[in-house]
C-alpha positions as semicolon CSV with decimal commas, in nm:
position;residue;x (nm);y (nm);z (nm)
1;X;3,575;2,539;-8,988
2;X;3,275;2,744;-9,079
3;X;3,266;2,994;-9,362
4;X;3,218;3,346;-9,227
5;X;2,934;3,461;-9,447
6;X;2,753;3,780;-9,342
7;X;2,462;3,729;-9,104
8;X;2,189;3,967;-9,000
9;X;2,109;4,039;-8,636
10;X;1,838;3,843;-8,459
11;X;1,512;4,005;-8,353
12;X;1,448;4,377;-8,375
13;X;1,811;4,476;-8,416
14;X;1,870;4,636;-8,754
15;X;2,153;4,584;-8,998
16;X;2,357;4,890;-9,098
17;X;2,611;4,946;-9,371
18;X;2,877;4,983;-9,100
19;X;2,792;4,629;-8,982
20;X;2,824;4,499;-9,338
21;X;3,159;4,677;-9,375
22;X;3,286;4,514;-9,054
23;X;3,183;4,172;-9,181
24;X;3,353;4,235;-9,515
25;X;3,672;4,334;-9,339
26;X;3,664;4,021;-9,125
27;X;3,659;3,798;-9,432
28;X;3,964;3,979;-9,574
29;X;4,199;3,926;-9,276
30;X;4,537;3,782;-9,378
31;X;4,576;3,421;-9,259
32;X;4,936;3,476;-9,155
33;X;4,861;3,772;-8,930
34;X;4,907;3,725;-8,554
35;X;4,835;3,982;-8,284
36;X;4,854;3,975;-7,903
37;X;4,500;4,023;-7,778
38;X;4,598;4,212;-7,463
39;X;4,835;4,442;-7,652
40;X;4,553;4,529;-7,890
41;X;4,313;4,576;-7,600
42;X;4,560;4,819;-7,437
43;X;4,583;5,013;-7,764
44;X;4,204;5,028;-7,786
45;X;4,184;5,156;-7,427
46;X;4,430;5,434;-7,513
47;X;4,243;5,519;-7,835
48;X;3,904;5,506;-7,662
49;X;3,821;5,880;-7,711
50;X;3,869;5,844;-8,088
51;X;3,666;5,522;-8,109
52;X;3,363;5,659;-7,927
53;X;3,335;5,387;-7,664
54;X;3,313;5,421;-7,288
55;X;3,513;5,258;-7,012
56;X;3,225;5,026;-6,932
57;X;3,202;4,915;-7,294
58;X;3,571;4,827;-7,280
59;X;3,514;4,626;-6,964
60;X;3,266;4,416;-7,164
61;X;3,523;4,374;-7,441
62;X;3,777;4,268;-7,180
63;X;3,529;4,004;-7,056
64;X;3,475;3,876;-7,409
65;X;3,848;3,840;-7,465
66;X;3,880;3,620;-7,158
67;X;3,653;3,363;-7,325
68;X;3,904;3,313;-7,606
69;X;4,147;3,051;-7,477
70;X;4,455;3,173;-7,665
71;X;4,656;3,488;-7,607
72;X;4,735;3,520;-7,977
73;X;4,465;3,609;-8,225
74;X;4,550;3,484;-8,574
75;X;4,407;3,543;-8,916
76;X;4,324;3,180;-8,977
77;X;4,164;3,076;-8,648
78;X;3,798;3,087;-8,562
79;X;3,767;3,389;-8,332
80;X;3,401;3,355;-8,229
81;X;3,327;3,344;-7,856
82;X;2,982;3,239;-7,736
83;X;2,939;3,299;-7,362
84;X;2,592;3,313;-7,214
85;X;2,473;3,640;-7,067
86;X;2,502;3,494;-6,717
87;X;2,870;3,403;-6,761
88;X;2,945;3,728;-6,940
89;X;2,779;3,924;-6,659
90;X;2,997;3,752;-6,400
91;X;3,318;3,836;-6,585
92;X;3,193;4,193;-6,638
93;X;3,188;4,233;-6,259
94;X;2,815;4,182;-6,214
95;X;2,698;4,424;-6,482
96;X;2,316;4,415;-6,519
97;X;2,187;4,231;-6,825
98;X;2,021;4,540;-6,972
99;X;2,345;4,740;-6,937
100;X;2,543;4,451;-7,081
101;X;2,324;4,440;-7,394
102;X;2,362;4,814;-7,440
103;X;2,742;4,803;-7,425
104;X;2,757;4,500;-7,655
105;X;2,562;4,706;-7,910
106;X;2,814;4,990;-7,867
107;X;3,104;4,753;-7,939
108;X;2,927;4,622;-8,250
109;X;2,848;4,973;-8,378
110;X;3,211;5,078;-8,319
111;X;3,329;4,789;-8,534
112;X;3,526;4,622;-8,254
113;X;3,328;4,297;-8,266
114;X;3,081;4,135;-8,508
115;X;2,753;3,984;-8,395
116;X;2,689;3,644;-8,551
117;X;2,349;3,541;-8,429
118;X;2,202;3,194;-8,447
119;X;1,852;3,129;-8,589
120;X;1,701;3,164;-8,242
121;X;1,940;3,432;-8,113
122;X;2,118;3,198;-7,870
123;X;2,495;3,173;-7,848
124;X;2,633;2,825;-7,890
125;X;2,876;2,609;-8,086
126;X;2,798;2,295;-8,287
127;X;3,070;2,034;-8,266
128;X;3,157;1,752;-8,502
129;X;3,214;1,389;-8,420
130;X;3,579;1,450;-8,336
131;X;3,487;1,723;-8,090
132;X;3,600;2,012;-8,309
133;X;3,378;2,318;-8,348
134;X;3,207;2,314;-8,684
135;X;2,978;2,611;-8,639
136;X;2,963;2,881;-8,371
137;X;2,722;3,162;-8,303
138;X;2,822;3,454;-8,079
139;X;3,063;3,746;-8,109
140;X;3,340;3,749;-8,367
141;X;3,670;3,907;-8,253
142;X;3,811;3,923;-8,608
143;X;3,798;4,307;-8,628
144;X;4,065;4,321;-8,358
145;X;4,303;4,142;-8,595
146;X;4,197;4,329;-8,908
147;X;4,217;4,677;-8,749
148;X;4,514;4,618;-8,518
149;X;4,740;4,867;-8,702
150;X;4,465;5,130;-8,694
151;X;4,425;5,091;-8,318
152;X;4,801;5,112;-8,263
153;X;4,832;5,428;-8,474
154;X;4,542;5,594;-8,291
155;X;4,698;5,503;-7,957
156;X;5,036;5,641;-8,065
157;X;4,876;5,970;-8,177
158;X;4,689;6,010;-7,849
159;X;5,000;5,931;-7,643
160;X;5,201;6,186;-7,842
161;X;4,931;6,448;-7,791
162;X;4,915;6,368;-7,420
163;X;5,291;6,405;-7,389
164;X;5,284;6,739;-7,573
165;X;5,005;6,860;-7,342
166;X;5,203;6,751;-7,038
167;X;5,511;6,936;-7,162
168;X;5,324;7,263;-7,224
169;X;5,166;7,238;-6,878
170;X;5,510;7,191;-6,725
171;X;5,632;7,492;-6,921
172;X;5,346;7,706;-6,786
173;X;5,410;7,585;-6,431
174;X;5,778;7,677;-6,454
175;X;5,698;8,019;-6,600
176;X;5,442;8,086;-6,327
177;X;5,692;8,000;-6,058
178;X;5,976;8,197;-6,215
179;X;5,768;8,510;-6,282
180;X;5,615;8,514;-5,933
181;X;5,950;8,479;-5,761
182;X;6,120;8,734;-5,985
183;X;5,842;8,988;-5,920
184;X;5,877;8,928;-5,546
185;X;6,254;8,978;-5,577
186;X;6,205;9,295;-5,778
187;X;5,981;9,444;-5,510
188;X;6,201;9,347;-5,217
189;X;6,521;9,458;-5,387
190;X;6,371;9,786;-5,511
191;X;6,438;9,719;-5,879
192;X;6,296;10,000;-6,096
193;X;6,069;9,890;-6,380
194;X;6,066;10,205;-6,594
195;X;6,352;10,233;-6,837
196;X;6,370;10,510;-7,093
197;X;6,000;10,588;-7,064
198;X;5,899;10,239;-7,179
199;X;5,758;9,937;-7,001
200;X;5,515;9,906;-6,709
201;X;5,505;10,191;-6,462
202;X;5,554;9,973;-6,154
203;X;5,561;9,617;-6,028
204;X;5,187;9,620;-5,959
205;X;5,127;9,662;-6,330
206;X;5,367;9,377;-6,406
207;X;5,184;9,158;-6,161
208;X;4,845;9,261;-6,302
209;X;4,965;9,159;-6,648
210;X;5,083;8,830;-6,504
211;X;4,747;8,761;-6,340
212;X;4,560;8,851;-6,659
213;X;4,762;8,592;-6,849
214;X;4,686;8,327;-6,588
215;X;4,316;8,413;-6,604
216;X;4,316;8,306;-6,972
217;X;4,395;7,945;-6,879
218;X;4,074;7,737;-6,910
219;X;3,994;7,486;-6,641
220;X;3,999;7,205;-6,897
221;X;4,243;7,318;-7,164
222;X;4,377;7,160;-7,480
223;X;4,734;7,186;-7,603
224;X;4,625;7,431;-7,874
225;X;4,475;7,661;-7,609
226;X;4,774;7,643;-7,376
227;X;5,059;7,695;-7,623
228;X;4,984;8,066;-7,695
229;X;4,953;8,131;-7,321
230;X;5,281;7,953;-7,258
231;X;5,448;8,174;-7,522
232;X;5,309;8,489;-7,354
233;X;5,429;8,376;-7,012
234;X;5,773;8,291;-7,151
235;X;5,799;8,640;-7,303
236;X;5,693;8,801;-6,975
237;X;5,947;8,590;-6,785
238;X;6,219;8,709;-7,023
239;X;6,111;9,072;-6,979
240;X;6,113;9,052;-6,599
241;X;6,449;8,877;-6,602
242;X;6,588;9,152;-6,825
243;X;6,474;9,411;-6,569
244;X;6,657;9,228;-6,291
245;X;6,971;9,180;-6,499
246;X;6,972;9,546;-6,608
247;X;6,946;9,652;-6,245
248;X;7,241;9,431;-6,149
249;X;7,453;9,577;-6,430
250;X;7,366;9,932;-6,328
251;X;7,490;9,884;-5,973
252;X;7,848;9,959;-5,868
253;X;8,048;9,645;-5,952
254;X;8,289;9,712;-5,663
255;X;8,011;9,713;-5,404
256;X;8,010;9,393;-5,209
257;X;7,706;9,201;-5,102
258;X;7,696;9,345;-4,752
259;X;7,702;9,701;-4,886
260;X;7,412;9,618;-5,117
261;X;7,214;9,466;-4,832
262;X;7,270;9,774;-4,612
263;X;7,168;10,000;-4,897
264;X;6,843;9,810;-4,950
265;X;6,763;9,799;-4,580
266;X;6,828;10,171;-4,523
267;X;6,646;10,314;-4,822
268;X;6,306;10,323;-4,982
269;X;6,399;10,238;-5,343
270;X;6,047;10,232;-5,488
271;X;5,822;10,508;-5,353
272;X;5,546;10,418;-5,602
273;X;5,475;10,091;-5,421
274;X;5,555;10,224;-5,073
275;X;5,626;9,870;-4,960
276;X;5,950;9,879;-4,767
277;X;5,863;10,121;-4,480
278;X;5,546;9,933;-4,391
279;X;5,669;9,583;-4,467
280;X;6,006;9,611;-4,299
281;X;5,880;9,833;-4,022
282;X;5,593;9,594;-3,961
283;X;5,829;9,300;-3,941
284;X;6,063;9,490;-3,714
285;X;5,775;9,582;-3,487
286;X;5,672;9,217;-3,477
287;X;6,020;9,089;-3,410
288;X;5,949;9,098;-3,038
289;X;5,717;8,812;-2,942
290;X;5,375;8,950;-2,852
291;X;5,215;8,840;-2,530
292;X;4,866;8,902;-2,672
293;X;4,730;8,632;-2,903
294;X;4,598;8,734;-3,243
295;X;4,221;8,716;-3,296
296;X;4,270;8,394;-3,493
297;X;4,527;8,156;-3,352
298;X;4,767;7,984;-3,588
299;X;4,619;7,644;-3,514
300;X;4,262;7,743;-3,609
301;X;4,325;7,638;-3,970
302;X;4,608;7,396;-4,054
303;X;4,870;7,549;-4,280
304;X;4,845;7,253;-4,517
305;X;4,472;7,310;-4,551
306;X;4,527;7,676;-4,638
307;X;4,793;7,592;-4,897
308;X;4,568;7,326;-5,054
309;X;4,303;7,590;-5,111
310;X;4,541;7,870;-5,208
311;X;4,850;7,712;-5,369
312;X;4,939;8,015;-5,583
313;X;5,095;8,198;-5,289
314;X;5,371;7,937;-5,274
315;X;5,506;8,072;-5,604
316;X;5,594;8,400;-5,431
317;X;5,785;8,248;-5,139
318;X;6,161;8,274;-5,152
319;X;6,237;7,938;-4,996
320;X;5,897;7,776;-4,985
321;X;5,637;7,794;-4,708
322;X;5,700;7,554;-4,422
323;X;5,549;7,747;-4,131
324;X;5,319;8,037;-4,054
325;X;5,606;8,285;-4,038
326;X;5,696;8,205;-4,402
327;X;5,331;8,230;-4,496
328;X;5,279;8,574;-4,341
329;X;5,603;8,710;-4,485
330;X;5,498;8,594;-4,833
331;X;5,149;8,741;-4,789
332;X;5,309;9,076;-4,705
333;X;5,488;9,069;-5,041
334;X;5,178;8,955;-5,229
335;X;4,956;9,228;-5,083
336;X;5,171;9,493;-5,253
337;X;5,150;9,314;-5,587
338;X;4,773;9,307;-5,554
339;X;4,765;9,683;-5,503
340;X;4,650;9,665;-5,140
341;X;4,755;9,987;-4,967
342;X;4,964;9,978;-4,649
343;X;4,677;10,134;-4,451
344;X;4,428;9,870;-4,565
345;X;4,679;9,597;-4,483
346;X;4,754;9,731;-4,136
347;X;4,385;9,777;-4,061
348;X;4,308;9,420;-4,167
349;X;4,589;9,287;-3,949
350;X;4,465;9,487;-3,652
351;X;4,103;9,379;-3,686
352;X;4,142;9,022;-3,813
353;X;4,482;8,929;-3,680
354;X;4,800;8,869;-3,876
355;X;4,731;8,509;-3,967
356;X;4,373;8,562;-4,076
357;X;4,462;8,870;-4,280
358;X;4,738;8,674;-4,454
359;X;4,494;8,391;-4,536
360;X;4,248;8,640;-4,683
361;X;4,524;8,784;-4,905
362;X;4,611;8,430;-5,021
363;X;4,243;8,371;-5,111
364;X;4,230;8,701;-5,303
365;X;4,542;8,602;-5,495
366;X;4,398;8,260;-5,577
367;X;4,077;8,407;-5,716
368;X;4,279;8,610;-5,966
369;X;4,097;8,856;-6,188
370;X;3,760;8,760;-6,038
371;X;3,828;9,038;-5,783
372;X;3,868;9,374;-5,954
373;X;3,993;9,571;-5,654
374;X;4,185;9,363;-5,401
375;X;4,227;9,660;-5,167
376;X;3,856;9,745;-5,171
377;X;3,764;9,381;-5,121
378;X;3,995;9,353;-4,818
379;X;3,857;9,677;-4,667
380;X;3,504;9,544;-4,709
381;X;3,592;9,223;-4,525
382;X;3,765;9,426;-4,255
383;X;3,451;9,628;-4,196
384;X;3,248;9,309;-4,169
385;X;3,502;9,169;-3,923
386;X;3,470;9,485;-3,710
387;X;3,093;9,435;-3,703
388;X;3,131;9,068;-3,615
389;X;2,979;8,960;-3,947
390;X;3,286;8,800;-4,103
391;X;3,399;8,438;-4,082
392;X;3,703;8,307;-4,265
393;X;3,581;7,947;-4,270
394;X;3,324;7,975;-4,553
395;X;3,567;8,168;-4,774
396;X;3,845;7,917;-4,721
397;X;3,618;7,615;-4,770
398;X;3,474;7,766;-5,089
399;X;3,827;7,805;-5,222
400;X;3,917;7,446;-5,129
401;X;3,599;7,313;-5,294
402;X;3,674;7,516;-5,605
403;X;4,021;7,360;-5,622
404;X;3,872;7,012;-5,585
405;X;3,629;7,076;-5,870
406;X;3,914;7,195;-6,090
407;X;4,111;6,878;-6,018
408;X;3,811;6,661;-6,105
409;X;3,760;6,845;-6,433
410;X;4,130;6,803;-6,517
């Protein structure tokens, strides 16, 4: 076997201290050490962000590993592989030679492989009379053995961080769903929000606070950015739940469920929002099937398409949204939370049609704090619709495209 003395790169490539350090480390590998090359490669793939290498660079490393005949990499074996550029290109899925050379340099600079160039820069092996390899020039895989524990620790850290990020995202998702549904329940059940002169004045203010918290969430967020937001949402969820529980305790314990339902249906428990007369009256007026079609038929835009572009409205549905009736009922609840007045809502329904007005409200909700006055925005669109200058398609498609961009960034 050859002695692994340091060698300088062939041609114009320069030698750096990092290259010398990699070569020194390769000579110090314990002879008894054995690692599984594909296990180490998986750890390197996981630790890729910390190592500063790209996916394409790792595909070249994967190709190099296939030229080593054994699965186990040991501390006493010769770990130099010497494929030609043509063969290496084939195993790197047809990567151009210029790109291949660039990614090989990245792997060398990252200390994942060592370049051991021959006098003329070619890669080859010189064999003895018995057929054994006496001297080889190519790429040394020894750093994978020497740094195996480092790669495994980096991978474990990244996996732990990824799991923590996933957990905080789940926590935010649950809080969003719980808060939205509890606010919707508070409005429909007429739960008062002012207690002893403290707290938000009405449910619109609660919902505005909720939306302001959601607006703080970056499109591409780290765990450190999300944890404070998750804490704020958890506190708000507790506060809203306390309002609902306090309302339940304040009611007559002897009143049965049917009495409570009749009381809610026959009264206007929250005059500040002025939701129940319009919402319930509107639904009662629409209970009879109308012989006149709305300006926009239900089939103009598939419900699934609308929910893909505006998924936030689902959080406010009592039992999910499976048809247009559920969608419009949920939009009627959401419009009150957004501060849209009953007159603006009725005017939009008259001019646009019930389905189209509900879709517009869902789009307004999805855009969050980007719209300062939801009621004024809806009235402006209603005026455009009256003049024949409004089309829902561009607004809905812009929202869908925005959602797609967010998913790609995530």
